[in-house]
Short mmCIF file of C-alpha atoms (C1' of nucleotides) in Angstrom, two decimals:
data_model
loop_
_atom_site.label_atom_id
_atom_site.label_comp_id
_atom_site.label_asym_id
_atom_site.label_seq_id
_atom_site.Cartn_x
_atom_site.Cartn_y
_atom_site.Cartn_z
CA MET A 1 53.03 52.98 1.34
CA ALA A 2 50.05 50.74 1.91
CA THR A 3 50.89 48.96 5.11
CA LYS A 4 51.09 45.20 5.00
CA ARG A 5 48.27 44.84 7.51
CA ALA A 6 45.92 46.92 5.38
CA GLN A 7 46.45 44.94 2.23
CA MET A 8 46.09 41.69 4.12
CA MET A 9 42.77 42.94 5.41
CA GLU A 10 41.60 43.86 1.92
CA GLU A 11 42.51 40.36 0.87
CA THR A 12 40.46 38.68 3.58
CA ARG A 13 37.53 40.97 2.90
CA ALA A 14 37.64 40.00 -0.75
CA LYS A 15 37.81 36.30 0.08
CA LEU A 16 34.87 36.55 2.44
CA ILE A 17 32.76 38.48 -0.04
CA ARG A 18 33.58 36.00 -2.78
CA ALA A 19 32.59 33.02 -0.63
CA ALA A 20 29.46 34.76 0.64
CA ARG A 21 28.37 35.74 -2.84
CA GLU A 22 28.63 32.13 -3.92
CA ALA A 23 26.77 30.81 -0.88
CA PHE A 24 24.02 33.44 -0.88
CA ALA A 25 23.38 32.92 -4.58
CA THR A 26 23.08 29.15 -4.39
CA LYS A 27 21.56 28.46 -0.96
CA GLY A 28 19.94 31.79 -0.20
CA TYR A 29 20.78 34.10 2.69
CA ALA A 30 18.94 32.26 5.46
CA ALA A 31 20.26 28.82 4.59
CA ALA A 32 23.87 29.91 4.20
CA SER A 33 25.72 29.48 7.49
CA MET A 34 28.52 31.79 8.52
CA ASP A 35 30.65 28.81 9.51
CA ASP A 36 30.42 27.35 6.01
CA ILE A 37 31.16 30.67 4.34
CA THR A 38 34.18 31.47 6.48
CA ALA A 39 35.53 27.93 6.25
CA ASP A 40 35.13 28.10 2.50
CA ALA A 41 37.25 31.24 2.55
CA GLY A 42 39.85 29.58 4.76
CA LEU A 43 38.92 31.71 7.78
CA THR A 44 36.65 31.68 10.84
CA ARG A 45 33.69 33.71 12.02
CA GLY A 46 36.08 35.93 13.94
CA ALA A 47 37.28 37.51 10.70
CA LEU A 48 33.72 37.97 9.52
CA TYR A 49 32.58 39.79 12.63
CA HIS A 50 35.72 41.90 12.69
CA ASN A 51 35.36 43.05 9.08
CA PHE A 52 31.61 43.24 8.52
CA GLY A 53 30.05 43.30 11.97
CA GLY A 54 27.84 40.31 11.30
CA LYS A 55 25.89 38.38 8.72
CA LYS A 56 23.83 41.34 7.57
CA GLY A 57 26.94 43.45 7.12
CA LEU A 58 28.38 40.79 4.88
CA LEU A 59 25.23 40.68 2.79
CA GLN A 60 25.37 44.45 2.50
CA ALA A 61 28.92 44.23 1.17
CA VAL A 62 27.92 41.60 -1.37
CA VAL A 63 24.93 43.67 -2.46
CA ASP A 64 27.07 46.77 -2.91
CA GLN A 65 29.52 44.87 -5.06
CA ILE A 66 26.85 43.41 -7.34
CA ASP A 67 25.08 46.74 -7.51
CA ALA A 68 28.25 48.42 -8.73
CA GLU A 69 28.70 45.79 -11.41
CA MET A 70 25.12 46.24 -12.57
CA VAL A 71 25.56 49.97 -12.92
CA THR A 72 28.67 49.46 -15.01
CA ARG A 73 26.78 47.17 -17.35
CA LEU A 74 23.81 49.53 -17.54
CA ILE A 75 26.03 52.43 -18.50
CA ALA A 76 27.82 50.35 -21.11
CA ALA A 77 24.51 49.27 -22.61
CA GLN A 78 23.12 52.78 -22.69
CA GLU A 79 26.21 54.19 -24.38
CA ARG A 80 25.83 51.78 -27.26
CA ALA A 81 22.33 53.07 -28.01
CA PRO A 82 21.81 55.43 -30.99
CA SER A 83 19.72 57.95 -29.04
CA PRO A 84 19.01 58.89 -25.41
CA TRP A 85 15.49 57.51 -25.63
CA GLU A 86 16.71 54.25 -27.13
CA GLY A 87 19.29 54.30 -24.37
CA LEU A 88 16.57 54.22 -21.74
CA LEU A 89 14.83 51.33 -23.45
CA THR A 90 18.11 49.50 -23.78
CA GLU A 91 18.72 50.05 -20.11
CA GLY A 92 15.39 48.45 -19.32
CA VAL A 93 16.08 45.45 -21.50
CA THR A 94 19.53 45.10 -19.99
CA TYR A 95 17.96 45.20 -16.54
CA ILE A 96 15.61 42.41 -17.55
CA GLU A 97 18.51 40.34 -18.80
CA MET A 98 20.51 40.87 -15.63
CA ALA A 99 17.53 39.91 -13.51
CA LEU A 100 17.48 36.59 -15.31
CA GLU A 101 20.77 35.63 -13.69
CA PRO A 102 20.11 33.51 -10.59
CA GLU A 103 22.69 35.42 -8.58
CA VAL A 104 21.06 38.79 -9.21
CA GLN A 105 17.59 37.39 -8.74
CA ARG A 106 18.30 35.66 -5.46
CA ILE A 107 20.54 38.24 -3.79
CA MET A 108 19.38 41.57 -5.21
CA LEU A 109 15.68 40.97 -5.78
CA LEU A 110 14.65 38.51 -3.07
CA ASP A 111 16.91 38.22 -0.04
CA GLY A 112 18.37 41.72 -0.26
CA PRO A 113 15.11 43.61 0.14
CA ALA A 114 13.80 41.13 2.72
CA VAL A 115 16.87 41.37 4.97
CA LEU A 116 18.14 44.90 4.38
CA GLY A 117 14.85 46.63 3.70
CA ASP A 118 13.80 48.67 0.72
CA PRO A 119 16.58 49.00 -1.88
CA SER A 120 16.17 52.76 -2.15
CA GLN A 121 17.40 53.08 1.42
CA TRP A 122 20.57 51.07 0.95
CA PRO A 123 23.71 53.04 1.85
CA ASN A 124 24.87 53.70 -1.69
CA GLN A 125 21.29 54.77 -2.56
CA ASN A 126 20.96 51.87 -4.98
CA ALA A 127 23.19 53.24 -7.69
CA CYS A 128 21.37 51.16 -10.25
CA LEU A 129 18.11 52.98 -9.72
CA LEU A 130 19.78 56.33 -9.36
CA ARG A 131 21.30 55.84 -12.77
CA THR A 132 17.92 55.29 -14.41
CA THR A 133 16.49 58.30 -12.61
CA GLN A 134 19.22 60.50 -14.02
CA THR A 135 18.66 59.17 -17.52
CA ILE A 136 14.96 59.94 -17.35
CA GLN A 137 15.56 63.39 -15.93
CA ALA A 138 17.85 64.14 -18.87
CA LEU A 139 15.11 63.05 -21.28
CA ILE A 140 12.60 65.26 -19.53
CA ASP A 141 14.96 68.23 -19.76
CA GLU A 142 15.45 67.78 -23.47
CA GLY A 143 11.67 67.46 -23.98
CA THR A 144 11.57 63.88 -25.14
CA VAL A 145 9.68 62.69 -22.10
CA LYS A 146 6.63 64.18 -20.40
CA PRO A 147 7.36 66.20 -17.26
CA VAL A 148 6.65 63.49 -14.73
CA ASP A 149 8.54 62.83 -11.53
CA ALA A 150 11.78 61.24 -12.67
CA GLU A 151 12.26 59.05 -9.64
CA ALA A 152 8.70 57.80 -9.77
CA ALA A 153 9.05 56.93 -13.43
CA ALA A 154 12.37 55.20 -12.81
CA ARG A 155 10.82 53.19 -10.01
CA LEU A 156 7.91 52.05 -12.12
CA ILE A 157 10.08 51.25 -15.13
CA ASN A 158 12.41 49.21 -12.98
CA GLY A 159 9.48 47.45 -11.37
CA ALA A 160 8.00 46.55 -14.72
CA ALA A 161 11.33 45.25 -15.96
CA LEU A 162 11.83 43.33 -12.75
CA ASN A 163 8.50 41.55 -12.97
CA ALA A 164 9.09 40.80 -16.61
CA ALA A 165 12.34 39.15 -15.61
CA LEU A 166 10.74 37.06 -12.89
CA TRP A 167 8.07 36.00 -15.33
CA ILE A 168 10.59 34.95 -17.94
CA ALA A 169 12.70 33.13 -15.39
CA ALA A 170 9.75 31.05 -14.23
CA ALA A 171 8.38 30.42 -17.71
CA ASP A 172 8.50 27.04 -19.41
CA GLU A 173 9.88 28.56 -22.59
CA PRO A 174 11.93 31.62 -21.69
CA ARG A 175 13.07 32.09 -25.29
CA VAL A 176 9.47 32.46 -26.43
CA VAL A 177 8.42 34.74 -23.61
CA LEU A 178 11.38 37.12 -23.74
CA PRO A 179 10.39 38.96 -26.93
CA LYS A 180 6.81 39.35 -25.70
CA ALA A 181 8.05 40.91 -22.50
CA VAL A 182 10.44 43.22 -24.29
CA GLU A 183 7.73 44.35 -26.71
CA ALA A 184 5.25 45.04 -23.91
CA PHE A 185 7.96 46.88 -22.01
CA ARG A 186 8.60 49.15 -24.98
CA GLN A 187 4.90 49.89 -25.33
CA LEU A 188 4.57 50.73 -21.66
CA ALA A 189 7.62 52.94 -21.66
CA ALA A 190 6.21 54.79 -24.67
CA GLY A 191 3.59 56.16 -22.29
CA LEU A 192 6.25 58.46 -20.97
CA LEU A 193 6.96 59.97 -24.38
CA GLN A 194 5.88 63.52 -25.11
CA THR A 195 2.60 63.54 -27.06
CA GLU A 196 2.73 62.76 -30.75
CA ARG A 197 5.01 60.76 -33.02
CA MET B 1 -22.31 16.55 10.63
CA ALA B 2 -19.05 18.34 11.14
CA THR B 3 -17.29 16.26 13.74
CA LYS B 4 -16.21 17.99 16.92
CA ARG B 5 -12.55 17.21 16.25
CA ALA B 6 -12.67 18.86 12.87
CA GLN B 7 -14.11 22.10 14.12
CA MET B 8 -11.66 22.16 17.01
CA MET B 9 -8.89 21.77 14.48
CA GLU B 10 -10.24 24.63 12.40
CA GLU B 11 -10.23 26.70 15.56
CA THR B 12 -6.59 26.02 16.38
CA ARG B 13 -5.58 26.65 12.78
CA ALA B 14 -7.30 30.01 12.91
CA LYS B 15 -5.63 30.90 16.21
CA LEU B 16 -2.20 29.98 14.87
CA ILE B 17 -2.69 31.91 11.66
CA ARG B 18 -3.88 34.95 13.59
CA ALA B 19 -0.87 34.88 15.92
CA ALA B 20 1.54 34.24 13.07
CA ARG B 21 0.09 37.04 10.98
CA GLU B 22 0.65 39.42 13.86
CA ALA B 23 4.20 38.22 14.54
CA PHE B 24 5.30 38.07 10.90
CA ALA B 25 3.95 41.55 10.25
CA THR B 26 5.68 43.17 13.21
CA LYS B 27 8.95 41.25 13.61
CA GLY B 28 9.35 39.77 10.16
CA TYR B 29 9.42 36.09 9.28
CA ALA B 30 12.99 35.31 10.31
CA ALA B 31 12.81 37.06 13.67
CA ALA B 32 9.47 35.54 14.65
CA SER B 33 10.03 32.37 16.65
CA MET B 34 7.63 29.45 16.51
CA ASP B 35 7.66 29.20 20.29
CA ASP B 36 6.48 32.78 20.66
CA ILE B 37 3.79 32.40 18.02
CA THR B 38 2.38 29.18 19.45
CA ALA B 39 2.56 30.45 23.03
CA ASP B 40 0.76 33.58 21.94
CA ALA B 41 -1.98 31.36 20.53
CA GLY B 42 -2.12 29.33 23.74
CA LEU B 43 -0.57 26.28 22.09
CA THR B 44 2.82 24.67 21.46
CA ARG B 45 4.93 23.88 18.43
CA GLY B 46 3.37 20.44 18.31
CA ALA B 47 0.12 21.92 17.05
CA LEU B 48 1.97 24.00 14.49
CA TYR B 49 3.83 21.07 12.99
CA HIS B 50 0.72 18.92 13.02
CA ASN B 51 -1.37 21.50 11.16
CA PHE B 52 1.07 23.24 8.86
CA GLY B 53 4.09 20.97 8.64
CA GLY B 54 6.51 23.69 9.72
CA LYS B 55 7.28 27.37 9.73
CA LYS B 56 7.12 27.76 5.95
CA GLY B 57 3.76 26.03 5.86
CA LEU B 58 2.44 28.49 8.38
CA LEU B 59 3.71 31.42 6.34
CA GLN B 60 2.07 29.93 3.27
CA ALA B 61 -1.25 29.79 5.13
CA VAL B 62 -0.92 33.40 6.25
CA VAL B 63 0.01 34.48 2.73
CA ASP B 64 -2.96 32.68 1.25
CA GLN B 65 -5.31 34.37 3.69
CA ILE B 66 -4.02 37.87 3.02
CA ASP B 67 -3.88 37.15 -0.70
CA ALA B 68 -7.53 36.19 -0.74
CA GLU B 69 -8.45 39.40 1.05
CA MET B 70 -6.46 41.44 -1.45
CA VAL B 71 -8.11 39.85 -4.44
CA THR B 72 -11.52 40.57 -2.97
CA ARG B 73 -10.63 44.22 -2.53
CA LEU B 74 -9.17 44.44 -6.03
CA ILE B 75 -12.33 43.07 -7.59
CA ALA B 76 -14.49 45.43 -5.58
CA ALA B 77 -12.37 48.39 -6.66
CA GLN B 78 -12.48 47.46 -10.31
CA GLU B 79 -16.25 47.00 -10.30
CA ARG B 80 -16.74 50.55 -9.05
CA ALA B 81 -14.92 52.00 -12.05
CA PRO B 82 -16.93 53.67 -14.82
CA SER B 83 -15.18 51.90 -17.68
CA PRO B 84 -13.00 48.83 -18.24
CA TRP B 85 -9.97 51.02 -18.90
CA GLU B 86 -10.54 53.06 -15.74
CA GLY B 87 -11.10 49.76 -13.97
CA LEU B 88 -7.63 48.67 -14.91
CA LEU B 89 -6.12 51.90 -13.63
CA THR B 90 -8.18 51.78 -10.45
CA GLU B 91 -7.01 48.26 -9.84
CA GLY B 92 -3.42 49.39 -10.07
CA VAL B 93 -3.98 52.28 -7.72
CA THR B 94 -5.77 50.04 -5.24
CA TYR B 95 -2.86 47.66 -5.35
CA ILE B 96 -0.52 50.51 -4.54
CA GLU B 97 -2.68 51.60 -1.63
CA MET B 98 -2.85 48.13 -0.16
CA ALA B 99 0.90 47.81 -0.29
CA LEU B 100 1.14 50.83 1.96
CA GLU B 101 -0.11 48.69 4.84
CA PRO B 102 2.87 47.37 6.82
CA GLU B 103 1.35 43.92 7.06
CA VAL B 104 0.99 43.57 3.31
CA GLN B 105 4.37 45.08 2.65
CA ARG B 106 6.30 42.94 5.10
CA ILE B 107 4.56 39.62 4.53
CA MET B 108 3.46 39.77 0.90
CA LEU B 109 6.14 41.87 -0.73
CA LEU B 110 9.29 41.13 1.23
CA ASP B 111 9.33 37.93 3.26
CA GLY B 112 6.82 36.04 1.16
CA PRO B 113 8.77 36.09 -2.10
CA ALA B 114 12.09 35.52 -0.31
CA VAL B 115 10.87 32.44 1.56
CA LEU B 116 8.22 30.95 -0.72
CA GLY B 117 9.56 31.97 -4.11
CA ASP B 118 7.94 33.62 -7.10
CA PRO B 119 4.64 35.27 -6.08
CA SER B 120 3.07 34.68 -9.47
CA GLN B 121 3.01 31.01 -8.58
CA TRP B 122 0.83 31.60 -5.54
CA PRO B 123 -2.73 30.34 -6.08
CA ASN B 124 -4.71 33.54 -5.66
CA GLN B 125 -2.06 35.73 -7.18
CA ASN B 126 -2.49 33.72 -10.33
CA ALA B 127 -6.21 34.30 -10.30
CA CYS B 128 -5.70 38.02 -9.85
CA LEU B 129 -3.20 38.15 -12.67
CA LEU B 130 -5.44 36.09 -14.89
CA ARG B 131 -8.28 38.51 -14.29
CA THR B 132 -6.08 41.46 -15.17
CA THR B 133 -4.93 39.63 -18.28
CA GLN B 134 -8.51 39.04 -19.36
CA THR B 135 -9.39 42.67 -18.74
CA ILE B 136 -6.53 43.79 -20.94
CA GLN B 137 -7.44 41.26 -23.61
CA ALA B 138 -10.96 42.65 -23.67
CA LEU B 139 -9.57 46.15 -24.03
CA ILE B 140 -7.43 44.97 -26.92
CA ASP B 141 -10.40 43.33 -28.63
CA GLU B 142 -12.51 46.46 -28.37
CA GLY B 143 -9.64 48.52 -29.78
CA THR B 144 -8.90 50.58 -26.69
CA VAL B 145 -5.50 49.06 -26.19
CA LYS B 146 -2.73 48.31 -28.66
CA PRO B 147 -2.43 44.68 -29.77
CA VAL B 148 0.28 43.58 -27.34
CA ASP B 149 0.54 40.30 -25.49
CA ALA B 150 -2.10 40.59 -22.77
CA GLU B 151 -0.32 38.50 -20.18
CA ALA B 152 2.95 40.35 -20.64
CA ALA B 153 1.20 43.69 -20.24
CA ALA B 154 -0.62 42.49 -17.14
CA ARG B 155 2.58 41.35 -15.48
CA LEU B 156 4.44 44.54 -16.27
CA ILE B 157 1.62 46.70 -14.96
CA ASN B 158 1.43 44.67 -11.78
CA GLY B 159 5.16 44.92 -11.33
CA ALA B 160 5.13 48.66 -11.82
CA ALA B 161 2.39 49.08 -9.25
CA LEU B 162 4.20 46.82 -6.82
CA ASN B 163 7.42 48.77 -6.97
CA ALA B 164 5.61 52.05 -6.70
CA ALA B 165 4.05 50.73 -3.51
CA LEU B 166 7.38 49.68 -2.04
CA TRP B 167 8.77 53.07 -2.86
CA ILE B 168 5.94 54.92 -1.20
CA ALA B 169 5.98 52.73 1.86
CA ALA B 170 9.67 53.42 2.47
CA ALA B 171 9.47 57.12 1.73
CA ASP B 172 9.86 59.73 4.43
CA GLU B 173 6.68 61.46 3.33
CA PRO B 174 4.33 58.84 1.85
CA ARG B 175 1.53 61.39 1.42
CA VAL B 176 3.76 63.48 -0.79
CA VAL B 177 5.06 60.61 -2.83
CA LEU B 178 1.77 58.83 -3.40
CA PRO B 179 0.34 61.26 -5.99
CA LYS B 180 3.62 61.29 -7.89
CA ALA B 181 3.57 57.52 -8.10
CA VAL B 182 -0.08 57.42 -9.15
CA GLU B 183 0.51 60.02 -11.83
CA ALA B 184 3.54 58.22 -13.21
CA PHE B 185 1.59 54.98 -13.14
CA ARG B 186 -1.20 56.49 -15.22
CA GLN B 187 1.30 57.88 -17.69
CA LEU B 188 3.01 54.55 -18.07
CA ALA B 189 -0.24 52.67 -18.49
CA ALA B 190 -1.27 55.17 -21.15
CA GLY B 191 1.49 53.68 -23.27
CA LEU B 192 -0.82 50.78 -23.90
CA LEU B 193 -3.60 52.97 -25.25
CA GLN B 194 -4.34 52.87 -28.96
CA THR B 195 -4.89 56.59 -29.41
CA GLU B 196 -2.62 59.26 -28.05
CA ARG B 197 -4.42 62.34 -26.80
"C1'" DG C 1 67.55 45.75 18.07
"C1'" DT C 2 64.62 45.24 21.68
"C1'" DT C 3 60.56 46.21 23.91
"C1'" DG C 4 55.91 47.48 24.26
"C1'" DT C 5 51.60 48.15 21.86
"C1'" DT C 6 48.11 47.43 18.46
"C1'" DC C 7 45.02 44.84 16.01
"C1'" DA C 8 43.43 41.32 12.80
"C1'" DC C 9 41.84 37.10 13.51
"C1'" DA C 10 41.03 32.59 16.13
"C1'" DT C 11 38.93 30.10 19.89
"C1'" DA C 12 35.57 29.17 23.51
"C1'" DC C 13 31.27 29.40 25.46
"C1'" DG C 14 26.30 30.18 26.11
"C1'" DA C 15 21.66 30.90 24.37
"C1'" DG C 16 18.00 30.40 21.17
"C1'" DC C 17 15.64 28.21 17.42
"C1'" DC C 18 14.24 24.40 14.66
"C1'" DG C 19 12.88 19.53 13.43
"C1'" DT C 20 11.90 14.77 14.95
"C1'" DA C 21 10.64 11.22 18.00
"C1'" DT C 22 7.78 10.01 21.55
"C1'" DG C 23 4.04 10.29 25.08
"C1'" DC C 24 -0.73 11.49 26.60
"C1'" DG C 25 -5.61 12.23 26.67
"C1'" DT C 26 -9.91 12.80 24.43
"C1'" DA C 27 -13.01 12.10 20.59
"C1'" DT C 28 -14.61 8.53 17.59
"C1'" DT C 29 -15.92 3.84 16.08
"C1'" DG C 30 -17.84 -0.79 16.42
"C1'" DC D 1 -17.70 -0.39 26.83
"C1'" DA D 2 -13.41 -1.60 24.76
"C1'" DA D 3 -10.35 -0.36 21.14
"C1'" DT D 4 -8.53 2.71 18.00
"C1'" DA D 5 -7.36 7.17 15.88
"C1'" DC D 6 -5.60 11.45 16.21
"C1'" DG D 7 -4.77 16.19 17.75
"C1'" DC D 8 -1.59 18.15 20.49
"C1'" DA D 9 2.13 18.37 24.23
"C1'" DT D 10 6.68 17.12 25.80
"C1'" DA D 11 11.54 15.79 25.36
"C1'" DC D 12 15.75 15.67 23.11
"C1'" DG D 13 19.67 16.67 19.87
"C1'" DG D 14 21.80 19.47 16.47
"C1'" DC D 15 22.71 23.60 14.30
"C1'" DT D 16 23.45 28.58 14.10
"C1'" DC D 17 24.42 32.91 15.86
"C1'" DG D 18 26.60 36.61 18.91
"C1'" DT D 19 29.88 37.85 22.51
"C1'" DA D 20 33.75 37.51 25.33
"C1'" DT D 21 38.36 36.32 25.54
"C1'" DG D 22 42.90 34.69 23.84
"C1'" DT D 23 47.07 35.02 20.60
"C1'" DG D 24 50.65 36.01 17.58
"C1'" DA D 25 52.36 38.87 14.00
"C1'" DA D 26 52.93 43.67 12.38
"C1'" DC D 27 54.00 48.20 13.72
"C1'" DA D 28 56.11 52.12 16.69
"C1'" DA D 29 59.29 54.19 19.93
"C1'" DC D 30 63.65 54.66 21.53
#
DNA sequence: GTTGTTCACATACGAGCCGTATGCGTATTG
DNA sequence: CAATACGCATACGGCTCGTATGTGAACAAC
């Protein structure tokens, strides 16, 4: 039986993460005070320090949660694609779309790296990136993609998609810019394809 | 004649920027206190607020200075290349190499975007991007590169290089990872070429 | 069932950092 | 030489964070 204390603790953790996610996304990490977050969750800083060890620990928990959600969406998008190669492209486009969401942009792309350090060193190894790496490795194995370093390629692809997203987000006419970015992304990615076709 | 007050002011601005650049690079923006920075420059926070309006203003000044230096180095690197296309690649590689420096990484790639917002809005960054865009446009006109949107391609290439740099900088063995990243970067960029080899 | 223990969380306190308001002294102006 | 402007220092209050300590409910032992 799950003891009553344990499930209470899960509950408070969830409430804190929910409140923090909201605050970090809207105000940014630095401007979000722990007092506000905990009060918003109906708790105090005592609970926060007990469960997450501090402000950074809370951010880490929020990042892990969002990261997991992103991976789920990436997998879903890839599985709908007609071929593995199209799956990779679809993954990239999906990544761009996710990066357009203010929450992802603020927490995962700006504050996260600044506070926690490089994403590839996050505890869960940045599942999002790991996923792309595996996809590329599979394409290399089947001969679709040139034999480059899979992680390097995944890194660059993600970086390209990320910058495309930031560009679109800051553009005056996102609707006009989006197709341009997607087209350029496809062209770039084609550089990985095995010669010919 | 440059009044004595004006040149004194330039002097204090330079001292503050120098101290801030040092502190931001080593401790990070959030952990660097204004009292420490100003004391290190032989001044007080009064001078800082008078000259830069606050902590963010000081960071902006530091960012602008480093940004200008980076653009200068990028231009120099591109001009040494044998062809426009190689110039584009060299520019990307140079960007990667610069991002290996802790100062650039910490201030320009992590804290800068988190505190000041989208880097592509920074004055010199725009100039750099514009130059890359023009280079690509020229390559398109001469038939070397596929007819994609030049600005989109420029942003994606920059983003790829940026992420490659972050990856290398955080790696256990940067010397081992660097060539992988450069190779993958060249492969990706080749996707823009008109003729496959 | 009662008694003792654990532990999740609250409360209290101190220190540091930031922004503004104000004061001071020197360069500048007429 | 008197008056003003201004670059910078000083003083103060508020906010935020981290730690140290308190407390009451859930669990365990008998």
